[in-house]
mmCIF file of C-alpha atoms in Angstrom:
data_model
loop_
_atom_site.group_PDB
_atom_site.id
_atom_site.type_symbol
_atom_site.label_atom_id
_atom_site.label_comp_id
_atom_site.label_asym_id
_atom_site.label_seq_id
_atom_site.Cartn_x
_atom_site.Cartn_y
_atom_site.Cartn_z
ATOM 1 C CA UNK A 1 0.000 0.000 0.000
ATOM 2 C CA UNK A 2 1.580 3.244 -1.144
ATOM 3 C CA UNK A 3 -0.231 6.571 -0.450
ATOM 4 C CA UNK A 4 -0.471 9.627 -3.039
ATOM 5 C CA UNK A 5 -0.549 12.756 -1.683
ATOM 6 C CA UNK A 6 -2.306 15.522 -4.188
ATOM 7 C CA UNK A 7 -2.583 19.313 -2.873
ATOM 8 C CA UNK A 8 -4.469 21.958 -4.446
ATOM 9 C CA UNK A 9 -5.094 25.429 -4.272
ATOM 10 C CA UNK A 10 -7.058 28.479 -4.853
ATOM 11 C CA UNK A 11 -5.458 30.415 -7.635
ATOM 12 C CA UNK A 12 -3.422 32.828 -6.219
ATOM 13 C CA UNK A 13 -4.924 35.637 -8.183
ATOM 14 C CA UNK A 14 -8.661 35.083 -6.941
ATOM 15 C CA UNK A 15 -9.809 35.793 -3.431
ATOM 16 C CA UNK A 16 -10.551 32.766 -1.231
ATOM 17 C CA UNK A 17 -13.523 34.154 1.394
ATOM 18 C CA UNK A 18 -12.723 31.095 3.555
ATOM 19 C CA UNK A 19 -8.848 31.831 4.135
ATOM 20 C CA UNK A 20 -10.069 35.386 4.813
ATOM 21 C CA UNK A 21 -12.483 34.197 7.307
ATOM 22 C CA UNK A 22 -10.145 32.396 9.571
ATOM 23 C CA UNK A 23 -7.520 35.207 9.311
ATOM 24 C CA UNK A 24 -10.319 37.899 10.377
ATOM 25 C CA UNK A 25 -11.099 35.083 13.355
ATOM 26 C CA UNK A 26 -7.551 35.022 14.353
ATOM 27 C CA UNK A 27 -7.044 38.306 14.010
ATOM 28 C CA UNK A 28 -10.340 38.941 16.065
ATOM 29 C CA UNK A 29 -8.776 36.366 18.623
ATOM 30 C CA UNK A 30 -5.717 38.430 19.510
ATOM 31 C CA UNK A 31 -3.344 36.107 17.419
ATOM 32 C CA UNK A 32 -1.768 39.415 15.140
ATOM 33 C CA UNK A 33 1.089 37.058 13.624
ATOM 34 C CA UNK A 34 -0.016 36.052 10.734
ATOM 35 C CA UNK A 35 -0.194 38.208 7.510
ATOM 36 C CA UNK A 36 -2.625 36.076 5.131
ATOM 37 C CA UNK A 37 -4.292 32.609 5.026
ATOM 38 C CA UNK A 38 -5.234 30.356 1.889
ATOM 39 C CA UNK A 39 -6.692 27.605 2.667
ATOM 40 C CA UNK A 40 -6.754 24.816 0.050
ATOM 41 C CA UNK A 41 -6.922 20.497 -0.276
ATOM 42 C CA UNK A 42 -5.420 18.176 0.565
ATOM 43 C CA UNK A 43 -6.118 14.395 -0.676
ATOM 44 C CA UNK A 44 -4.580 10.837 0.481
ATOM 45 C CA UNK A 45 -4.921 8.017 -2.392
ATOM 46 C CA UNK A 46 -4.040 4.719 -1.332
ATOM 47 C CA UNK A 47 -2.854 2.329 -4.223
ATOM 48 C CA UNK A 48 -2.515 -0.976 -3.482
ATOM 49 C CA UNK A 49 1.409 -2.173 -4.054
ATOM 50 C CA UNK A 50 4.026 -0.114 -5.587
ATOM 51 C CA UNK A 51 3.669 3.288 -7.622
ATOM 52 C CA UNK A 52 4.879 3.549 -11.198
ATOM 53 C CA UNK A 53 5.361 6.015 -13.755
ATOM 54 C CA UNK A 54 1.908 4.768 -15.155
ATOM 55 C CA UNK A 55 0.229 5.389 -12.012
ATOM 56 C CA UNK A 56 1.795 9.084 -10.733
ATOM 57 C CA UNK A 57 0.536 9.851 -14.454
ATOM 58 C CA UNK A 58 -2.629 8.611 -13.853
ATOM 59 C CA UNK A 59 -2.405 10.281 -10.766
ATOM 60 C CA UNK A 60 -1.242 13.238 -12.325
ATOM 61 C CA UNK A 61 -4.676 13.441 -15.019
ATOM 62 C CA UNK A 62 -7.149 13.238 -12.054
ATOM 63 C CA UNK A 63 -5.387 15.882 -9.879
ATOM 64 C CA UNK A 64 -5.716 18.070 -13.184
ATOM 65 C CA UNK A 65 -9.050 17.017 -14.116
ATOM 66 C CA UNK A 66 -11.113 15.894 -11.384
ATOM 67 C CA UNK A 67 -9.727 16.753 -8.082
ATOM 68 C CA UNK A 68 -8.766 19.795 -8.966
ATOM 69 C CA UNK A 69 -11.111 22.975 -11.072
ATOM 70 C CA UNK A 70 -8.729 24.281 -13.043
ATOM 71 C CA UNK A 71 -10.534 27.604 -13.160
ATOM 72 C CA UNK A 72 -10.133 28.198 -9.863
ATOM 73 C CA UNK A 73 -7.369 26.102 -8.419
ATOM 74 C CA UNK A 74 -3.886 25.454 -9.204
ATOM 75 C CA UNK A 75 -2.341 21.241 -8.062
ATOM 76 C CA UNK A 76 0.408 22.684 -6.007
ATOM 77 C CA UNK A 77 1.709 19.614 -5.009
ATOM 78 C CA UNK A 78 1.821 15.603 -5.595
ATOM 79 C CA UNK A 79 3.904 13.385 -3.381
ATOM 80 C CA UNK A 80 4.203 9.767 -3.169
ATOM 81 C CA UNK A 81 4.617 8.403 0.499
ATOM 82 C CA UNK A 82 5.695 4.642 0.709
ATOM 83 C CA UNK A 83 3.682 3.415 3.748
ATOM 84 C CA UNK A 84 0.147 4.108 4.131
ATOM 85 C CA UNK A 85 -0.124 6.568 7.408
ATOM 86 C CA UNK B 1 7.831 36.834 3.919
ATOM 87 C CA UNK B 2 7.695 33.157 5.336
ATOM 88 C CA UNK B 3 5.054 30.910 4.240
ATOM 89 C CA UNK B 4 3.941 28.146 6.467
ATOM 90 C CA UNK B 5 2.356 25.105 6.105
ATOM 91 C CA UNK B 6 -0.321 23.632 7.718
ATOM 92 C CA UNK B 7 -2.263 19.865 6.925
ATOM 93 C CA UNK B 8 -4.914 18.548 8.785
ATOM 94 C CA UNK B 9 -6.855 15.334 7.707
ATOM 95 C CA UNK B 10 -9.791 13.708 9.483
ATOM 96 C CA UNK B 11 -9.320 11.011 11.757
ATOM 97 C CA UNK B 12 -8.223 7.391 10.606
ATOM 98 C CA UNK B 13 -10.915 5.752 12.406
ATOM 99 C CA UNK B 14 -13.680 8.331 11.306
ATOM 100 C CA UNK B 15 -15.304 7.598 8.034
ATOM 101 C CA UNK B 16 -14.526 10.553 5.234
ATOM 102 C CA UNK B 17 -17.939 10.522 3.083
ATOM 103 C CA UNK B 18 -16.240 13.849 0.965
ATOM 104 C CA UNK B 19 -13.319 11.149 -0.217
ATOM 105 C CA UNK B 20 -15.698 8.161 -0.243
ATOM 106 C CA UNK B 21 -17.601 10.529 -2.841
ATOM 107 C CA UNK B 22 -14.506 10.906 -4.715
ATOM 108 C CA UNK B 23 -13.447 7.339 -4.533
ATOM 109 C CA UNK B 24 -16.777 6.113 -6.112
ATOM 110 C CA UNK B 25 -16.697 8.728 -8.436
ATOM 111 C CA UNK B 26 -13.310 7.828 -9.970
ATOM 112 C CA UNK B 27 -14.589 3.852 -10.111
ATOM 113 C CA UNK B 28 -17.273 4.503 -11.901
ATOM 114 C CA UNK B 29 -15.376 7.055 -14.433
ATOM 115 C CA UNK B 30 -13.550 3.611 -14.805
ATOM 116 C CA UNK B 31 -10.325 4.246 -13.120
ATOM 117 C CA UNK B 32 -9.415 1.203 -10.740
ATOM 118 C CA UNK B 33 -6.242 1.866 -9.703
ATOM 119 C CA UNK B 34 -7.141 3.797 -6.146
ATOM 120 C CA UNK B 35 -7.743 1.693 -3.241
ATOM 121 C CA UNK B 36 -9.207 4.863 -1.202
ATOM 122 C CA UNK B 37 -9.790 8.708 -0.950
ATOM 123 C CA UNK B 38 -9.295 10.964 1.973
ATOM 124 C CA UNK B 39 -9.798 14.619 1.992
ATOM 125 C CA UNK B 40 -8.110 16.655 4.135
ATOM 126 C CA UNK B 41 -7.166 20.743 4.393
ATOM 127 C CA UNK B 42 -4.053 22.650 3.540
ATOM 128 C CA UNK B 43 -3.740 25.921 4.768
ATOM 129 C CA UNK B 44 -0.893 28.604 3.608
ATOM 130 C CA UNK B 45 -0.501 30.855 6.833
ATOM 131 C CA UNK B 46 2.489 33.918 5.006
ATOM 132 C CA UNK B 47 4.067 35.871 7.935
ATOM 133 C CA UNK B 48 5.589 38.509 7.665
ATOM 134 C CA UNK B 49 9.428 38.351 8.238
ATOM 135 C CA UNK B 50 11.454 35.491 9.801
ATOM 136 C CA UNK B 51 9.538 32.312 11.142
ATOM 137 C CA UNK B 52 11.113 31.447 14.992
ATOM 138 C CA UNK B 53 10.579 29.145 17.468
ATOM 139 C CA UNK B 54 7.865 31.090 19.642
ATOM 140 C CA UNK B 55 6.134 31.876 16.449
ATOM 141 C CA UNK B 56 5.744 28.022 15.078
ATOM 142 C CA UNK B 57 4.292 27.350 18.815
ATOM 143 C CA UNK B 58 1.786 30.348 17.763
ATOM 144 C CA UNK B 59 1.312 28.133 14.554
ATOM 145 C CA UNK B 60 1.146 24.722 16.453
ATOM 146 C CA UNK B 61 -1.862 26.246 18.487
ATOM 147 C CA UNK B 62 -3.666 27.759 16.092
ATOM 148 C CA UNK B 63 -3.444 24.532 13.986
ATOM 149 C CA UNK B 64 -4.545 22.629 16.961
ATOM 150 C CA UNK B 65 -7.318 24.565 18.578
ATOM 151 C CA UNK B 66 -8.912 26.937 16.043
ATOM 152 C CA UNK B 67 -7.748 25.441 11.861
ATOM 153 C CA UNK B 68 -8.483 21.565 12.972
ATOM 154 C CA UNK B 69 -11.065 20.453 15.422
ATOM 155 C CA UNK B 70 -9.924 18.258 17.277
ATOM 156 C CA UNK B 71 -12.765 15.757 17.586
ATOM 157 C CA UNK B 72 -12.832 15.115 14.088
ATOM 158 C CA UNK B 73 -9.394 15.884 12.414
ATOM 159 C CA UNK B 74 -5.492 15.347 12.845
ATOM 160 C CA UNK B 75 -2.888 18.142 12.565
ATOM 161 C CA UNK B 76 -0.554 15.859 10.439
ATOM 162 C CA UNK B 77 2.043 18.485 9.295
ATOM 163 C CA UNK B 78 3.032 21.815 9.730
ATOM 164 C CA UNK B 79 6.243 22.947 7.261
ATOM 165 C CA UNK B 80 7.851 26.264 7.153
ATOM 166 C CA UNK B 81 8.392 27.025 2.998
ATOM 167 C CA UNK B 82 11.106 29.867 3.546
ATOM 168 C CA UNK B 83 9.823 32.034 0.453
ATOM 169 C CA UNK B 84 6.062 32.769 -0.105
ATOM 170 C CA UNK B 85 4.984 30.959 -3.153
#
């Protein structure tokens, strides 16, 4: 069991209401550290046995295509971790 | 300007019905190769200058008590990326 580790974003150039929200909350709560907050995805796939080239590709199309809306979000990130968490 | 990382993921023993959605949806879009789906958050916190040690405890409480709740979800990582993306 290997696990696949996708991350997406919101597109850096559109405003994300959420990420906003919770740095108005912390901000609110006293906490004035913290200049910004995005707050994007992050998915776990779990393929049974080892991970090929076929697979991260695979991998790769659905991150692009269905995990991810391309209009609005940018895959930041795909890592392969070799045992399951 | 520091970016930092933060990943939270619900609970191992909790089921995930957003990544069960996803799973089932890839399957029947007739991809086989993914075992499971879990959907977790990613949040970008940028501060403003240097990160050090009493401001990653700032982070490491915020993650815990206010971006994850801790019923439901795990803090699983929380990176420092020295320049903001």
């Amino acid at each position: 069991m290997t696990t696949i580790i996708v991350e997406t974003m919101p597109k850096a150039e559109l405003l994300d209401p959420q990420g906003k929200a919770v740095a108005g909350a912390l901000a609110r709560l006293g906490t004035s550290t913290f200049a910004s907050v995005r707050i994007g995805k992050r998915f776990e796939i779990v393929v049974d046995g080892p991970v090929d080239d076929a697979i991260l590709a695979e991998v790769r199309t659905v991150a692009e295509e269905i995990l991810s809306n391309s209009v609005i979000e940018d895959v930041v990130g795909i890592h392969v971790v070799e045992a399951a968490i």
